[in-house]
């Protein structure tokens, strides 16, 4: 009994010794942090700010910096919320900075005079890029911002240097994203490109994601697949959920032009993506080698041109679908048959042709799509869309 009591006391003493108080600093890998807030049990991790490079980080040359979503120290997990004022000022060993999702604020002069910093990736969670944040970064050429709406966060007018030939890379998943940034006084001097390389995080299966709903410890966040980089396979089978930095995210959509002109994908299987509801317009447009598609069981919306030019010969529309654009399968010239799963109240197929139920006229159907490879289609092209 005495041994048990002593062991319990020593365990509690060790726990208290390792616990952090607000304002305490500590280092993990290349970075130093300070505790700024306690977490809420079951809802949020304690919050920390990045205050600079650790001794290990300072000792490295040509450092490609990654600021993570969460870190673990002495067995406890902390979420990273902010890059502190002057955190990396004069850190000339930095060549690139990738700021993880969840960080909301880049402080005043945070990267000031990082003269070898060439690129920076800023997450969609950003709410403020402060005055002078990247001033004096004379080598800075590429700025990636995963938030497609410049009006949803604040950028100081002098946050970035006046370097020549600076490029701003923004998501390609919103058609007018580049125009919105070009209209902003802060970003109008950048050359602006849209790319799937502008995202919040990627997964081993090649998926690139942007977060559309923030997670908590108690509930999963939501993500949209915004790009795909298949390496060792030509088949893509996404999962229902993905775990990153101690949080879980549900895959709920495939974004606008997510896989536009992706020539490596030949097979798409959404049967495991059981939270996926939306395939946005042009999601797989001009995937010329995409020959096999399984839409799974939860998709509700299939947008315009979503599979335009695909090499598929047949496709089944799940009973879950409540909207399918008549142009979703446009120019699929090898497509011979469209089948609608039993139980779908919105769409029907007869003879391999897709029809839509007319709500205001019970039992009436409107022809929606005749497959591009339908036999003798040329005889009826005047009446088929």
Short mmCIF file of C-alpha atoms in Angstrom, two decimals:
data_model
loop_
_atom_site.label_atom_id
_atom_site.label_comp_id
_atom_site.label_asym_id
_atom_site.label_seq_id
_atom_site.Cartn_x
_atom_site.Cartn_y
_atom_site.Cartn_z
CA UNK A 1 0.00 0.00 0.00
CA UNK A 2 2.85 2.35 0.89
CA UNK A 3 4.63 1.57 -2.40
CA UNK A 4 1.43 2.25 -4.33
CA UNK A 5 0.97 5.56 -2.51
CA UNK A 6 4.54 6.65 -3.20
CA UNK A 7 4.36 5.65 -6.87
CA UNK A 8 1.14 7.66 -7.24
CA UNK A 9 2.71 10.70 -5.58
CA UNK A 10 5.77 10.50 -7.85
CA UNK A 11 3.57 10.14 -10.93
CA UNK A 12 1.56 13.23 -9.95
CA UNK A 13 4.76 15.16 -9.28
CA UNK A 14 6.09 14.24 -12.73
CA UNK A 15 2.81 15.25 -14.34
CA UNK A 16 2.81 18.63 -12.59
CA UNK A 17 6.46 19.19 -13.50
CA UNK A 18 5.73 18.57 -17.19
CA UNK A 19 2.56 20.70 -17.32
CA UNK A 20 2.91 24.09 -19.02
CA UNK A 21 1.59 27.44 -17.84
CA UNK A 22 0.53 30.34 -20.03
CA UNK A 23 3.66 32.07 -21.30
CA UNK A 24 5.94 29.02 -21.00
CA UNK A 25 8.21 28.42 -24.01
CA UNK A 26 9.47 25.15 -25.45
CA UNK A 27 11.03 23.81 -28.63
CA UNK A 28 10.05 20.98 -30.95
CA UNK A 29 12.27 20.16 -33.96
CA UNK A 30 13.10 23.40 -35.81
CA UNK A 31 10.70 25.71 -33.98
CA UNK A 32 10.14 27.39 -30.63
CA UNK A 33 6.62 27.93 -29.25
CA UNK A 34 4.90 29.74 -26.40
CA UNK A 35 1.71 28.56 -24.73
CA UNK A 36 -1.06 31.12 -25.18
CA UNK A 37 -4.27 29.34 -24.16
CA UNK A 38 -5.50 26.21 -22.41
CA UNK A 39 -7.65 23.78 -24.33
CA UNK A 40 -11.22 22.74 -23.66
CA UNK A 41 -11.46 19.03 -22.84
CA UNK A 42 -13.02 17.15 -25.75
CA UNK A 43 -13.30 20.29 -27.86
CA UNK A 44 -9.93 21.93 -28.48
CA UNK A 45 -6.21 21.49 -27.90
CA UNK A 46 -4.20 24.08 -25.94
CA UNK A 47 -3.07 26.86 -28.29
CA UNK A 48 0.49 27.95 -29.00
CA UNK A 49 2.17 30.62 -31.09
CA UNK A 50 5.37 30.14 -33.07
CA UNK A 51 8.01 32.50 -31.69
CA UNK A 52 11.03 31.59 -33.84
CA UNK A 53 13.60 29.01 -34.79
CA UNK A 54 14.95 26.59 -32.21
CA UNK A 55 18.69 26.06 -31.87
CA UNK A 56 18.28 23.08 -34.22
CA UNK A 57 16.50 25.26 -36.78
CA UNK A 58 19.09 28.02 -36.56
CA UNK A 59 21.87 25.52 -37.19
CA UNK A 60 20.42 24.42 -40.54
CA UNK A 61 21.25 26.03 -43.85
CA UNK A 62 18.79 26.29 -46.76
CA UNK A 63 15.89 25.51 -44.42
CA UNK A 64 12.52 24.75 -46.01
CA UNK A 65 10.37 25.61 -43.01
CA UNK A 66 7.15 23.77 -42.19
CA UNK A 67 4.91 25.17 -39.47
CA UNK A 68 2.57 22.31 -38.51
CA UNK A 69 -1.11 22.30 -37.57
CA UNK A 70 -0.35 20.61 -34.25
CA UNK A 71 2.72 19.59 -32.31
CA UNK A 72 3.36 17.14 -29.48
CA UNK A 73 5.49 18.03 -26.46
CA UNK A 74 5.97 15.87 -23.34
CA UNK A 75 3.07 13.68 -24.41
CA UNK A 76 0.59 16.56 -24.86
CA UNK A 77 -0.79 17.89 -28.14
CA UNK A 78 -0.96 21.61 -28.91
CA UNK A 79 -2.57 23.42 -31.85
CA UNK A 80 -0.52 26.10 -33.57
CA UNK A 81 -2.58 29.29 -33.93
CA UNK A 82 -0.30 32.16 -34.90
CA UNK A 83 3.15 33.20 -36.12
CA UNK A 84 4.32 35.73 -33.54
CA UNK A 85 5.63 39.23 -34.16
CA UNK A 86 9.20 39.13 -35.60
CA UNK A 87 9.26 35.35 -35.16
CA UNK A 88 11.65 34.78 -38.08
CA UNK A 89 13.02 38.28 -38.63
CA UNK A 90 16.51 38.17 -40.18
CA UNK A 91 16.45 34.36 -40.51
CA UNK A 92 18.55 34.28 -43.66
CA UNK A 93 18.72 30.47 -43.70
CA UNK A 94 15.03 30.20 -44.68
CA UNK A 95 14.46 29.37 -48.36
CA UNK A 96 10.75 28.49 -48.15
CA UNK A 97 7.91 28.49 -45.64
CA UNK A 98 4.86 26.22 -45.61
CA UNK A 99 2.33 27.40 -43.03
CA UNK A 100 -0.07 24.65 -41.91
CA UNK A 101 -3.86 24.80 -41.84
CA UNK A 102 -5.28 26.20 -38.61
CA UNK A 103 -2.88 29.12 -38.34
CA UNK A 104 -4.90 32.31 -38.53
CA UNK A 105 -2.45 35.16 -38.09
CA UNK A 106 0.99 36.08 -39.43
CA UNK A 107 2.32 38.71 -37.06
CA UNK A 108 3.96 42.09 -37.65
CA UNK A 109 7.39 41.71 -39.31
CA UNK A 110 7.11 37.94 -38.82
CA UNK A 111 9.44 37.13 -41.76
CA UNK A 112 11.08 40.53 -42.12
CA UNK A 113 14.46 40.49 -43.91
CA UNK A 114 14.44 36.77 -44.63
CA UNK A 115 16.54 37.61 -47.66
CA UNK A 116 16.75 34.05 -49.04
CA UNK A 117 13.05 33.23 -48.66
CA UNK A 118 11.80 32.38 -52.17
CA UNK A 119 8.29 30.99 -51.58
CA UNK A 120 5.58 30.88 -48.94
CA UNK A 121 2.41 28.79 -48.66
CA UNK A 122 -0.44 30.37 -46.67
CA UNK A 123 -3.45 28.23 -45.61
CA UNK A 124 -7.14 28.90 -46.16
CA UNK A 125 -7.52 29.38 -42.38
CA UNK A 126 -5.65 32.69 -42.54
CA UNK A 127 -7.52 35.71 -41.19
CA UNK A 128 -4.75 38.30 -41.03
CA UNK A 129 -1.39 38.98 -42.69
CA UNK A 130 0.09 41.81 -40.66
CA UNK A 131 2.09 44.90 -41.48
CA UNK A 132 5.59 44.19 -42.77
CA UNK A 133 5.09 40.42 -42.46
CA UNK A 134 7.34 39.72 -45.47
CA UNK A 135 9.02 43.10 -45.94
CA UNK A 136 12.68 42.89 -46.87
CA UNK A 137 12.28 39.36 -48.30
CA UNK A 138 14.19 40.36 -51.41
CA UNK A 139 14.24 36.87 -52.96
CA UNK A 140 10.51 36.24 -52.56
CA UNK A 141 8.97 35.25 -55.91
CA UNK A 142 6.05 32.88 -55.19
CA UNK A 143 3.20 33.37 -52.72
CA UNK A 144 0.55 30.63 -52.45
CA UNK A 145 -2.73 31.49 -50.72
CA UNK A 146 -5.24 28.64 -50.35
CA UNK A 147 -8.13 30.95 -49.43
CA UNK A 148 -9.93 31.81 -52.71
CA UNK A 149 -11.62 34.94 -51.36
CA UNK A 150 -9.34 37.92 -50.57
CA UNK A 151 -12.24 39.76 -48.94
CA UNK A 152 -12.54 37.10 -46.22
CA UNK A 153 -9.18 37.94 -44.61
CA UNK A 154 -7.10 41.05 -43.98
CA UNK A 155 -3.80 41.77 -45.68
CA UNK A 156 -1.82 44.85 -44.70
CA UNK A 157 -0.90 47.07 -47.65
CA UNK A 158 2.80 46.66 -46.84
CA UNK A 159 2.72 42.98 -45.92
CA UNK A 160 4.75 41.97 -49.00
CA UNK A 161 7.89 43.47 -50.55
CA UNK A 162 7.97 45.36 -53.84
CA UNK A 163 9.99 42.72 -55.66
CA UNK A 164 9.72 42.50 -59.42
CA UNK A 165 8.23 39.38 -61.06
CA UNK A 166 6.37 38.19 -57.96
CA UNK A 167 3.72 35.54 -58.60
CA UNK A 168 0.60 34.92 -56.56
CA UNK A 169 -0.77 31.38 -56.90
CA UNK A 170 -4.40 30.91 -55.86
CA UNK A 171 -6.82 27.94 -56.04
CA UNK A 172 -8.23 26.99 -59.42
CA UNK A 173 -11.42 25.73 -57.80
CA UNK A 174 -13.24 29.08 -58.00
CA UNK A 175 -13.55 30.41 -61.54
CA UNK A 176 -13.28 34.10 -60.64
CA UNK A 177 -10.65 33.66 -57.91
CA UNK A 178 -7.82 35.26 -59.89
CA UNK A 179 -10.00 38.20 -60.87
CA UNK A 180 -10.97 38.79 -57.24
CA UNK A 181 -7.33 38.95 -56.16
CA UNK A 182 -6.40 41.15 -59.13
CA UNK A 183 -9.06 43.63 -58.00
CA UNK A 184 -7.43 43.89 -54.56
CA UNK A 185 -5.00 46.82 -54.17
CA UNK A 186 -2.63 44.59 -52.21
CA UNK A 187 -2.40 41.85 -54.82
CA UNK A 188 -2.95 43.71 -58.09
CA UNK A 189 0.81 44.11 -58.63
CA UNK A 190 1.35 40.33 -58.59
CA UNK A 191 1.22 38.12 -61.67
CA UNK A 192 -1.65 35.82 -60.69
CA UNK A 193 -1.95 32.12 -61.56
CA UNK A 194 -4.47 29.45 -60.51
CA UNK A 195 -3.19 25.99 -59.62
CA UNK A 196 -4.16 22.80 -57.79
CA UNK A 197 -0.78 23.09 -56.06
CA UNK A 198 -2.44 25.77 -53.95
CA UNK A 199 -4.06 23.68 -51.22
CA UNK A 200 -4.16 23.13 -47.46
CA UNK A 201 -2.70 19.63 -47.35
CA UNK A 202 -2.19 16.48 -49.38
CA UNK A 203 -2.60 12.76 -48.71
CA UNK A 204 -0.51 9.68 -49.61
CA UNK A 205 -3.11 8.64 -52.21
CA UNK A 206 -2.25 11.75 -54.25
CA UNK A 207 -5.24 13.84 -53.16
CA UNK A 208 -4.84 17.57 -52.59
CA UNK A 209 -7.40 19.16 -50.26
CA UNK A 210 -8.72 22.51 -49.15
CA UNK A 211 -10.62 22.69 -45.89
CA UNK A 212 -14.23 23.88 -46.25
CA UNK A 213 -15.26 23.41 -42.60
CA UNK A 214 -12.88 23.62 -39.66
CA UNK A 215 -12.66 20.58 -37.36
CA UNK A 216 -12.78 20.36 -33.59
CA UNK A 217 -11.72 17.52 -31.34
CA UNK A 218 -15.36 16.52 -31.03
CA UNK A 219 -16.40 16.75 -34.67
CA UNK A 220 -14.80 16.15 -38.04
CA UNK A 221 -14.04 18.98 -40.41
CA UNK A 222 -14.89 18.91 -44.11
CA UNK A 223 -12.61 19.03 -47.14
CA UNK A 224 -12.86 19.36 -50.89
CA UNK A 225 -10.52 17.52 -53.23
CA UNK A 226 -8.92 20.26 -55.33
CA UNK A 227 -6.21 18.35 -57.18
CA UNK A 228 -4.73 14.92 -57.78
CA UNK A 229 -1.15 13.78 -58.25
CA UNK A 230 -1.09 10.06 -58.90
CA UNK A 231 2.43 8.63 -58.71
CA UNK A 232 2.55 4.84 -58.78
CA UNK A 233 -0.94 4.04 -60.06
CA UNK A 234 -3.51 5.21 -62.59
CA UNK A 235 -6.44 4.37 -60.29
CA UNK A 236 -7.94 6.75 -57.74
CA UNK A 237 -10.06 5.47 -54.85
CA UNK A 238 -10.44 8.17 -52.17
CA UNK A 239 -11.38 7.46 -48.57
CA UNK A 240 -14.38 8.67 -46.60
CA UNK A 241 -12.20 10.52 -44.08
CA UNK A 242 -8.62 11.72 -43.74
CA UNK A 243 -6.68 12.40 -40.53
CA UNK A 244 -4.17 15.24 -40.43
CA UNK A 245 -2.49 16.82 -37.43
CA UNK A 246 -4.71 15.17 -34.85
CA UNK A 247 -7.96 16.12 -36.61
CA UNK A 248 -10.35 14.17 -38.82
CA UNK A 249 -11.84 15.53 -42.04
CA UNK A 250 -14.72 14.24 -44.17
CA UNK A 251 -14.29 14.34 -47.93
CA UNK A 252 -17.54 16.01 -49.09
CA UNK A 253 -16.83 17.27 -52.60
CA UNK A 254 -14.64 17.19 -55.68
CA UNK A 255 -14.02 20.83 -56.55
CA UNK A 256 -14.42 22.77 -59.77
CA UNK A 257 -11.69 21.70 -62.24
CA UNK A 258 -10.03 19.60 -59.53
CA UNK A 259 -8.69 17.10 -62.08
CA UNK A 260 -8.95 19.25 -65.20
CA UNK A 261 -6.78 17.77 -67.99
CA UNK A 262 -5.38 15.09 -65.68
CA UNK A 263 -4.08 12.52 -68.15
CA UNK A 264 -2.78 10.03 -65.58
CA UNK A 265 -6.12 8.92 -64.09
CA UNK A 266 -7.73 5.93 -65.79
CA UNK A 267 -10.01 4.62 -63.06
CA UNK A 268 -12.17 6.45 -60.49
CA UNK A 269 -13.85 4.55 -57.65
CA UNK A 270 -15.89 6.58 -55.15
CA UNK A 271 -17.41 3.60 -53.34
CA UNK A 272 -15.38 4.21 -50.17
CA UNK A 273 -15.96 7.98 -50.16
CA UNK A 274 -19.20 7.67 -48.20
CA UNK A 275 -19.37 11.36 -47.20
CA UNK A 276 -18.96 12.64 -50.74
CA UNK A 277 -22.06 14.42 -52.05
CA UNK A 278 -20.94 16.84 -54.76
CA UNK A 279 -18.97 16.53 -57.98
CA UNK A 280 -18.62 20.13 -59.07
CA UNK A 281 -18.59 21.37 -62.69
CA UNK A 282 -15.58 20.33 -64.80
CA UNK A 283 -14.18 18.25 -61.92
CA UNK A 284 -12.84 15.57 -64.30
CA UNK A 285 -13.14 17.58 -67.51
CA UNK A 286 -10.71 16.48 -70.23
CA UNK A 287 -9.46 13.44 -68.33
CA UNK A 288 -9.04 11.79 -71.71
CA UNK A 289 -7.85 8.43 -70.31
CA UNK A 290 -10.54 8.05 -67.64
CA UNK A 291 -12.25 4.83 -68.73
CA UNK A 292 -13.85 3.44 -65.55
CA UNK A 293 -16.04 5.39 -63.13
CA UNK A 294 -17.86 4.14 -60.01
CA UNK A 295 -19.86 7.00 -58.49
CA UNK A 296 -20.44 5.21 -55.18
CA UNK A 297 -23.65 5.54 -53.20
CA UNK A 298 -23.76 9.04 -51.66
CA UNK A 299 -23.23 11.52 -54.51
CA UNK A 300 -26.21 13.87 -54.86
CA UNK A 301 -24.98 16.38 -57.45
CA UNK A 302 -23.07 15.90 -60.73
CA UNK A 303 -22.15 19.24 -62.26
CA UNK A 304 -21.83 20.53 -65.80
CA UNK A 305 -18.93 19.08 -67.83
CA UNK A 306 -17.85 17.03 -64.80
CA UNK A 307 -16.78 14.09 -67.01
CA UNK A 308 -16.52 15.88 -70.35
CA UNK A 309 -14.23 14.08 -72.85
CA UNK A 310 -13.80 11.02 -70.59
CA UNK A 311 -13.16 7.64 -72.24
CA UNK A 312 -15.90 5.81 -70.29
CA UNK A 313 -18.13 3.36 -72.17
CA UNK A 314 -20.82 3.03 -69.51
CA UNK A 315 -21.83 4.67 -66.23
CA UNK A 316 -24.38 4.11 -63.46
CA UNK A 317 -26.11 7.07 -61.83
CA UNK A 318 -26.69 6.21 -58.12
CA UNK A 319 -30.13 6.47 -56.55
CA UNK A 320 -28.76 9.21 -54.28
CA UNK A 321 -28.37 11.67 -57.19
CA UNK A 322 -30.88 14.52 -57.19
CA UNK A 323 -29.13 16.71 -59.75
CA UNK A 324 -27.26 15.67 -62.87
CA UNK A 325 -26.41 18.22 -65.53
CA UNK A 326 -27.33 17.21 -69.06
CA UNK A 327 -23.81 18.29 -70.03
CA UNK A 328 -22.05 16.23 -67.33
CA UNK A 329 -21.17 13.56 -69.91
CA UNK A 330 -20.76 15.86 -72.90
CA UNK A 331 -18.35 14.68 -75.62
CA UNK A 332 -17.90 11.25 -74.03
CA UNK A 333 -17.83 9.75 -77.49
CA UNK A 334 -17.23 6.16 -76.33
CA UNK A 335 -20.15 6.21 -73.91
CA UNK A 336 -22.71 3.66 -75.09
CA UNK A 337 -25.03 3.37 -72.12
CA UNK A 338 -26.22 5.30 -69.05
CA UNK A 339 -27.89 3.27 -66.29
CA UNK A 340 -29.83 4.72 -63.35
CA UNK A 341 -29.87 2.72 -60.11
CA UNK A 342 -33.27 1.48 -58.98
CA UNK A 343 -34.87 3.75 -56.40
CA UNK A 344 -33.81 7.06 -57.95
CA UNK A 345 -36.95 9.24 -58.05
CA UNK A 346 -35.41 12.03 -60.12
CA UNK A 347 -33.88 10.14 -63.06
CA UNK A 348 -34.57 7.04 -65.14
CA UNK A 349 -32.81 5.24 -67.94
CA UNK A 350 -34.42 3.41 -70.81
CA UNK A 351 -32.39 1.70 -73.50
CA UNK A 352 -29.24 3.27 -72.10
CA UNK A 353 -30.58 6.82 -72.44
CA UNK A 354 -30.92 9.18 -69.45
CA UNK A 355 -34.28 10.82 -68.68
CA UNK A 356 -35.30 13.31 -66.01
CA UNK A 357 -38.64 13.20 -64.21
CA UNK A 358 -40.73 16.35 -64.70
CA UNK A 359 -41.93 17.32 -61.23
CA UNK A 360 -44.95 19.23 -62.36
CA UNK A 361 -46.12 16.41 -64.61
CA UNK A 362 -46.26 13.09 -62.74
CA UNK A 363 -45.14 10.07 -64.76
CA UNK A 364 -43.72 12.41 -67.45
CA UNK A 365 -40.09 12.30 -68.50
CA UNK A 366 -37.76 14.72 -70.26
CA UNK A 367 -34.87 13.35 -72.31
CA UNK A 368 -31.68 14.55 -70.63
CA UNK A 369 -28.78 12.79 -72.32
CA UNK A 370 -28.27 10.34 -75.12
CA UNK A 371 -24.81 8.75 -74.79
CA UNK A 372 -22.22 9.98 -77.29
CA UNK A 373 -21.54 6.45 -78.47
CA UNK A 374 -25.19 5.42 -78.65
CA UNK A 375 -25.92 3.20 -81.70
CA UNK A 376 -27.26 5.14 -84.66
CA UNK A 377 -27.08 8.37 -82.71
CA UNK A 378 -26.51 10.29 -85.93
CA UNK A 379 -30.07 9.50 -86.99
CA UNK A 380 -31.43 11.27 -83.93
CA UNK A 381 -28.90 13.97 -83.17
CA UNK A 382 -31.43 16.66 -83.95
CA UNK A 383 -33.52 15.55 -80.95
CA UNK A 384 -30.90 14.33 -78.47
CA UNK A 385 -28.83 16.78 -76.36
#
